[in-house]
PDB file of C-alpha atoms and ligand atoms in Angstrom:
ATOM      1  CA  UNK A   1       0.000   0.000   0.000  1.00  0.00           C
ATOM      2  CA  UNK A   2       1.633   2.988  -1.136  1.00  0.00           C
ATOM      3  CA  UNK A   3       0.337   5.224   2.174  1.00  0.00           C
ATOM      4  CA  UNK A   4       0.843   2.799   4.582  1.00  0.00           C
ATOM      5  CA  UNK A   5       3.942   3.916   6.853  1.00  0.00           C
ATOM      6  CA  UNK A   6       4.850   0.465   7.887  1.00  0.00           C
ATOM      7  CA  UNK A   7       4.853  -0.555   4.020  1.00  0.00           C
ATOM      8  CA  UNK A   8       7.449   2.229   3.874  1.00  0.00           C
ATOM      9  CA  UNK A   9       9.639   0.890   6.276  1.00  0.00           C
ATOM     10  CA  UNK A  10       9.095  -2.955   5.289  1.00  0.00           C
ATOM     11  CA  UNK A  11      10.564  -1.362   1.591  1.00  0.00           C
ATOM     12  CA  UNK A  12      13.495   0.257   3.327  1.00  0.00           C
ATOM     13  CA  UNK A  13      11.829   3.449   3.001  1.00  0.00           C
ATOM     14  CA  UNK A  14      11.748   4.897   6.475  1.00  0.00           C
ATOM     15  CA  UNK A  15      14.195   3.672   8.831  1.00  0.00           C
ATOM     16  CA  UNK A  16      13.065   1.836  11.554  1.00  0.00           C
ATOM     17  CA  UNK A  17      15.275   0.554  15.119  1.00  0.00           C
ATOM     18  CA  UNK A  18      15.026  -2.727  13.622  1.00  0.00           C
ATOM     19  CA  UNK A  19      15.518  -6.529  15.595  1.00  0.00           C
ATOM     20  CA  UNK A  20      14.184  -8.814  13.822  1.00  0.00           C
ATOM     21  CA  UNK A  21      13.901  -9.717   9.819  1.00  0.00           C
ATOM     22  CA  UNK A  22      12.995 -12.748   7.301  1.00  0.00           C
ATOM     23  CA  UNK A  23      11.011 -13.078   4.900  1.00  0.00           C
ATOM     24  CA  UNK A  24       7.935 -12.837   5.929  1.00  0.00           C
ATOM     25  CA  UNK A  25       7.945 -10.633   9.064  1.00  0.00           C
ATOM     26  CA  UNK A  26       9.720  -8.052  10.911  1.00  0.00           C
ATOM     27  CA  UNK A  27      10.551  -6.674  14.113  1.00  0.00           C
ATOM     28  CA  UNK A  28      11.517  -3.210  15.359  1.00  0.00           C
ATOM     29  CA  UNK A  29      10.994  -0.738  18.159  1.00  0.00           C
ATOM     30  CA  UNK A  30       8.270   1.440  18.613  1.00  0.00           C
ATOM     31  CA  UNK A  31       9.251   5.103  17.984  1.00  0.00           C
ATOM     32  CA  UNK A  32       6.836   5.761  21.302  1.00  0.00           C
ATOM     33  CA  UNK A  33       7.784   3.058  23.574  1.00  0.00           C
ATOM     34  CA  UNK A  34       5.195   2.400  26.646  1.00  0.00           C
ATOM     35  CA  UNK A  35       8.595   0.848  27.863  1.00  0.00           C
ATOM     36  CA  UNK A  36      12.185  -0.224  27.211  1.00  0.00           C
ATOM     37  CA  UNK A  37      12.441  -2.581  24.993  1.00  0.00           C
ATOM     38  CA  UNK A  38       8.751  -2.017  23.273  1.00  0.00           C
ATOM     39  CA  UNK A  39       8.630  -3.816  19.943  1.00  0.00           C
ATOM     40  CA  UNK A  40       6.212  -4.546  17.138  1.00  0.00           C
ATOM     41  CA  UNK A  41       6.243  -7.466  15.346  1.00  0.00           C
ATOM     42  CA  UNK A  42       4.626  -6.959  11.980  1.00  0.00           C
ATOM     43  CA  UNK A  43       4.180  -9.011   8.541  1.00  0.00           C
ATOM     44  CA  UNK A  44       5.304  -7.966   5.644  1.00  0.00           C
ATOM     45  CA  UNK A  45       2.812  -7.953   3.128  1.00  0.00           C
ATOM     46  CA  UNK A  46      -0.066  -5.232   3.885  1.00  0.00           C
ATOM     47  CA  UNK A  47      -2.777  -6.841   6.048  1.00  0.00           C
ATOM     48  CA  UNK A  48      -5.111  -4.858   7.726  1.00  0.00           C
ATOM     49  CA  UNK A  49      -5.873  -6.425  10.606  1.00  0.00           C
ATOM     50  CA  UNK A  50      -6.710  -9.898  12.365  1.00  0.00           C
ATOM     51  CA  UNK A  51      -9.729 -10.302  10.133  1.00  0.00           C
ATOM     52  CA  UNK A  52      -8.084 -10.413   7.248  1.00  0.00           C
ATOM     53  CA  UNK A  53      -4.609 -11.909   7.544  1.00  0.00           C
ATOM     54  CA  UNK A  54      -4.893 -15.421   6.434  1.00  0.00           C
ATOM     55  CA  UNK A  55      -4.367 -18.162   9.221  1.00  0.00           C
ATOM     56  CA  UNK A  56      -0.903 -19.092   8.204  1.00  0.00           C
ATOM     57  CA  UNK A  57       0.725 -15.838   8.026  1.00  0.00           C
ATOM     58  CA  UNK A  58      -0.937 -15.042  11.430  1.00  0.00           C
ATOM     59  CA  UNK A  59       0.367 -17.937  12.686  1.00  0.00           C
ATOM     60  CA  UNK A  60       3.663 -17.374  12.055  1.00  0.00           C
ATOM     61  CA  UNK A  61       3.983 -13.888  13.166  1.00  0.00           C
ATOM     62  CA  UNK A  62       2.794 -15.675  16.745  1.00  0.00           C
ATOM     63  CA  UNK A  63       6.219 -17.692  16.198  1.00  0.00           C
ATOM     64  CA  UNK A  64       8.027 -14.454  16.301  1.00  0.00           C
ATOM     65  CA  UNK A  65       6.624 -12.657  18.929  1.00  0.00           C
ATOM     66  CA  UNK A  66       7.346 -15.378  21.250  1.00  0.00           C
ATOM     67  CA  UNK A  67      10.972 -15.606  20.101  1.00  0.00           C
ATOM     68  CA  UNK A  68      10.930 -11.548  20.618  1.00  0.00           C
ATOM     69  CA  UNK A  69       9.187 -12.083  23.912  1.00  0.00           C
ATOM     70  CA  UNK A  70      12.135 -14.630  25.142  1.00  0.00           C
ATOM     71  CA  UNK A  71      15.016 -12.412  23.808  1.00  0.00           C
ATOM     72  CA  UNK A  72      13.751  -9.574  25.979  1.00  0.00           C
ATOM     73  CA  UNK A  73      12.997 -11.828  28.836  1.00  0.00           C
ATOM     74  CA  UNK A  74      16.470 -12.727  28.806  1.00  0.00           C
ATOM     75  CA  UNK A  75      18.269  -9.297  28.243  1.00  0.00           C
ATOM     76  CA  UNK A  76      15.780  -6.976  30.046  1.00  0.00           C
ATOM     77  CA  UNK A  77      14.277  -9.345  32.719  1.00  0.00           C
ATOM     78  CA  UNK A  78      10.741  -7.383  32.848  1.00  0.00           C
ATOM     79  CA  UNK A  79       8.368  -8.122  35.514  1.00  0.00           C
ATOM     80  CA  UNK A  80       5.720  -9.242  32.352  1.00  0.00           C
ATOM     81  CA  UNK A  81       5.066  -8.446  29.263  1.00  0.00           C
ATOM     82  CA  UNK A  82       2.586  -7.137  27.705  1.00  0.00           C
ATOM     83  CA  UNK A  83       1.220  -8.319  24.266  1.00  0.00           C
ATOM     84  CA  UNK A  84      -1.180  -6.527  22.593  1.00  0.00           C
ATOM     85  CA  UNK A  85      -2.926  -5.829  19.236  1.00  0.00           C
ATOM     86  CA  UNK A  86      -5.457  -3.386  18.154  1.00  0.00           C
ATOM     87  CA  UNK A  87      -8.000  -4.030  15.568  1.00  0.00           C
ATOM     88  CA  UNK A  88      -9.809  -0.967  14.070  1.00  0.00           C
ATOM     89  CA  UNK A  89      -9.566   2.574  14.693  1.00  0.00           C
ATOM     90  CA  UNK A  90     -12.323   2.009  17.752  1.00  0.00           C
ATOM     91  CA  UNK A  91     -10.201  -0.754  19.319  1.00  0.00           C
ATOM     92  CA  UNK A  92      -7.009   2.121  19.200  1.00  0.00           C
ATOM     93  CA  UNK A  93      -5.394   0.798  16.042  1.00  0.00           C
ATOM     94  CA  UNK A  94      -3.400   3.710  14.944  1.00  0.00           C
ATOM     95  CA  UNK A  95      -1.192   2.171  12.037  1.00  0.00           C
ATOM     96  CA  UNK A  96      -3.638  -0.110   9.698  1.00  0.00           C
ATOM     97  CA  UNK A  97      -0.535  -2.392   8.536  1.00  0.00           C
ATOM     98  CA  UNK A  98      -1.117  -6.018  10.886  1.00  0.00           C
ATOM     99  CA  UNK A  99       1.225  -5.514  13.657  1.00  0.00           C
ATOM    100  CA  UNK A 100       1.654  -7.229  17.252  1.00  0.00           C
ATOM    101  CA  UNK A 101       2.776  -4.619  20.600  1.00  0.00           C
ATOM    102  CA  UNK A 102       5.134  -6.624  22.566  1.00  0.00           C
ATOM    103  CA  UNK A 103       5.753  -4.271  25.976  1.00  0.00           C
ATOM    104  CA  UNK A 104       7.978  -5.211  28.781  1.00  0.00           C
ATOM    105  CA  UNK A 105       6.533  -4.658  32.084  1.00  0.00           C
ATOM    106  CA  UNK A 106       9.107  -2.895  34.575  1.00  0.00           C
ATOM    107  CA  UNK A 107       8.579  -1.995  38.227  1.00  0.00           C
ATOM    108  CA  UNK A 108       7.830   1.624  37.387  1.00  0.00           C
ATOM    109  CA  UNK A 109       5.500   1.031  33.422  1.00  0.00           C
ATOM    110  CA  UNK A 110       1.824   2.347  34.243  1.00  0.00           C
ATOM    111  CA  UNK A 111      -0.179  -0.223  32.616  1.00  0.00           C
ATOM    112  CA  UNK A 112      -3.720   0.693  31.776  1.00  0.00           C
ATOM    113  CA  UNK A 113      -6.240  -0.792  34.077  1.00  0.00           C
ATOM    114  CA  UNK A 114      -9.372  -2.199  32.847  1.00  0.00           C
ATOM    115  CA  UNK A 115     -10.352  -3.110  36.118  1.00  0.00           C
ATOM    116  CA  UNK A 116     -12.688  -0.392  37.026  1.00  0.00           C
ATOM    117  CA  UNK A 117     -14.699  -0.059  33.737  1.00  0.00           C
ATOM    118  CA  UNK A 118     -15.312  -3.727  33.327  1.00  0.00           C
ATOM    119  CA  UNK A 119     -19.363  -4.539  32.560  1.00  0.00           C
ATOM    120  CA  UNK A 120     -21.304  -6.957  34.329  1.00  0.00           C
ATOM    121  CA  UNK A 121     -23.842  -9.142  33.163  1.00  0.00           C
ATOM    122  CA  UNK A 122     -26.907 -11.217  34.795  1.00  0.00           C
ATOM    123  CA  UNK A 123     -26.296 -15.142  34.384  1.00  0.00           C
ATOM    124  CA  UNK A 124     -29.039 -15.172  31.804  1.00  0.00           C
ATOM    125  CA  UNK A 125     -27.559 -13.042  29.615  1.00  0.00           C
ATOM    126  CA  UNK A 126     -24.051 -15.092  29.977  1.00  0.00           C
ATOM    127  CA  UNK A 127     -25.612 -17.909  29.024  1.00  0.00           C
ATOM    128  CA  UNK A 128     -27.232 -16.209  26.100  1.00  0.00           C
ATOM    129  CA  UNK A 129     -23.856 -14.800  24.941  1.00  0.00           C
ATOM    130  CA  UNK A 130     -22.437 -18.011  25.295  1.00  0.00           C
ATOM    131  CA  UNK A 131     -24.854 -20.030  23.343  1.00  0.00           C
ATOM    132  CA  UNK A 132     -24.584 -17.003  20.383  1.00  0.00           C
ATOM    133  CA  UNK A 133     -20.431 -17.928  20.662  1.00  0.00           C
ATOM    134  CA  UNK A 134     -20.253 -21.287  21.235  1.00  0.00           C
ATOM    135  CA  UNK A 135     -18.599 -22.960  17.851  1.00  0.00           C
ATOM    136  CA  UNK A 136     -20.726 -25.193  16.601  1.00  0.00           C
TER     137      UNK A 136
HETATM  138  P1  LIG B 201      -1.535   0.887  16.999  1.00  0.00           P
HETATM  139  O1  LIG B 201      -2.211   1.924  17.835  1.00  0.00           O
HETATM  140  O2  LIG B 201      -1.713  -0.501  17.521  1.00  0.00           O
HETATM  141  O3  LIG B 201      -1.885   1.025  15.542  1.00  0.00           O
HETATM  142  O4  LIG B 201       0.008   1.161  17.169  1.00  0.00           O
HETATM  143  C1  LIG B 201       0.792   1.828  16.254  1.00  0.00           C
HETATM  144  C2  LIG B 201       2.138   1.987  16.891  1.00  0.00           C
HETATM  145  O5  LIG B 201       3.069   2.296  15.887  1.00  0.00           O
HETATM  146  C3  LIG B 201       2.194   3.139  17.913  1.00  0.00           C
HETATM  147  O6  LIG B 201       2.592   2.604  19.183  1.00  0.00           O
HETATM  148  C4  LIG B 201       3.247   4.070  17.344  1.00  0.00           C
HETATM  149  O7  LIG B 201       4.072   4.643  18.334  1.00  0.00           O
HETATM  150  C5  LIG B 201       4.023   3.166  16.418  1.00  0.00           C
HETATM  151  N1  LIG B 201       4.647   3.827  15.291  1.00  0.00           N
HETATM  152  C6  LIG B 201       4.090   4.705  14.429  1.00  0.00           C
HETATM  153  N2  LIG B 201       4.982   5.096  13.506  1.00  0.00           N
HETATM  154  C7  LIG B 201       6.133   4.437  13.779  1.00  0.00           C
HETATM  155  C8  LIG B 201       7.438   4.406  13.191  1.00  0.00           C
HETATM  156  N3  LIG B 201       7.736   5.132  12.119  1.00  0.00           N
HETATM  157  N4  LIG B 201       8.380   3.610  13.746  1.00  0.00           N
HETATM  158  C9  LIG B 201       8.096   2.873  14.844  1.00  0.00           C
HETATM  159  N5  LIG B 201       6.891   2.857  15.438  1.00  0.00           N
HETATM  160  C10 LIG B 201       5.923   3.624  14.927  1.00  0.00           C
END
């Protein structure tokens, strides 16, 4: 896509801190870390999103962040880490090339807390949503 900014730097275009390369994927910093050692893990051909990068491909970035994950285990040592990935501009999704937040959690990172805004929901209505998910 030529006006996606992660194409750009997947061409070379726009430098990038980068980690991690192969074929199929890449790695590099985020240029606004929540933390040291904050990476993305992105593919390289221009997916959207989760609901339209094919299984495979989704699969295999996975791989990555996991190896990414263990690398900065072992250097950094973080108290946890944070993996996250947002899917349309409602869910916070900034950048609409696939990509995968890995963020080490340190002592002193201010992680977002859900806890107070979570919804609740009468039994019947769980069981509702559940029989609407449940595969089938
Ligand atoms: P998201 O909100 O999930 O789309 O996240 C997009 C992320 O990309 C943000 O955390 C940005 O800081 C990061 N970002 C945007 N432009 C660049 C860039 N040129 N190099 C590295 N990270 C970037």
């Amino acid at each position: 896509m030529d006006d996606c900014i992660f194409c750009k730097i997947v061409k070379g275009e726009i430098p990038c801190y980068k980690i991690y390369e192969d074929d199929k994927v890449i790695s590099f910093l985020d240029i606004k870390p929540l933390s040291k050692g904050h990476a993305l893990v992105l593919c390289k051909e221009h997916y959207e999103n989760i609901l339209d990068i094919p299984q495979d491909t989704y699969e295999y970035m996975c791989g990555v962040v996991k190896r990414v994950s263990l690398m900065l285990k072992e250097k950094y040592n973080p108290e946890g880490i944070l993996i996250n990935q947002n899917n349309g501009k409602r869910a916070g999704q900034e950048v609409c090339h696939m990509h995968i937040h890995i963020k080490p959690i340190y002592k002193d990172t201010k992680v977002f807390s859900e806890a107070n805004h979570r919804k609740e929901f009468s039994r019947e209505e769980m069981l509702k949503i559940q029989e609407e998910l449940t595969f089938s």
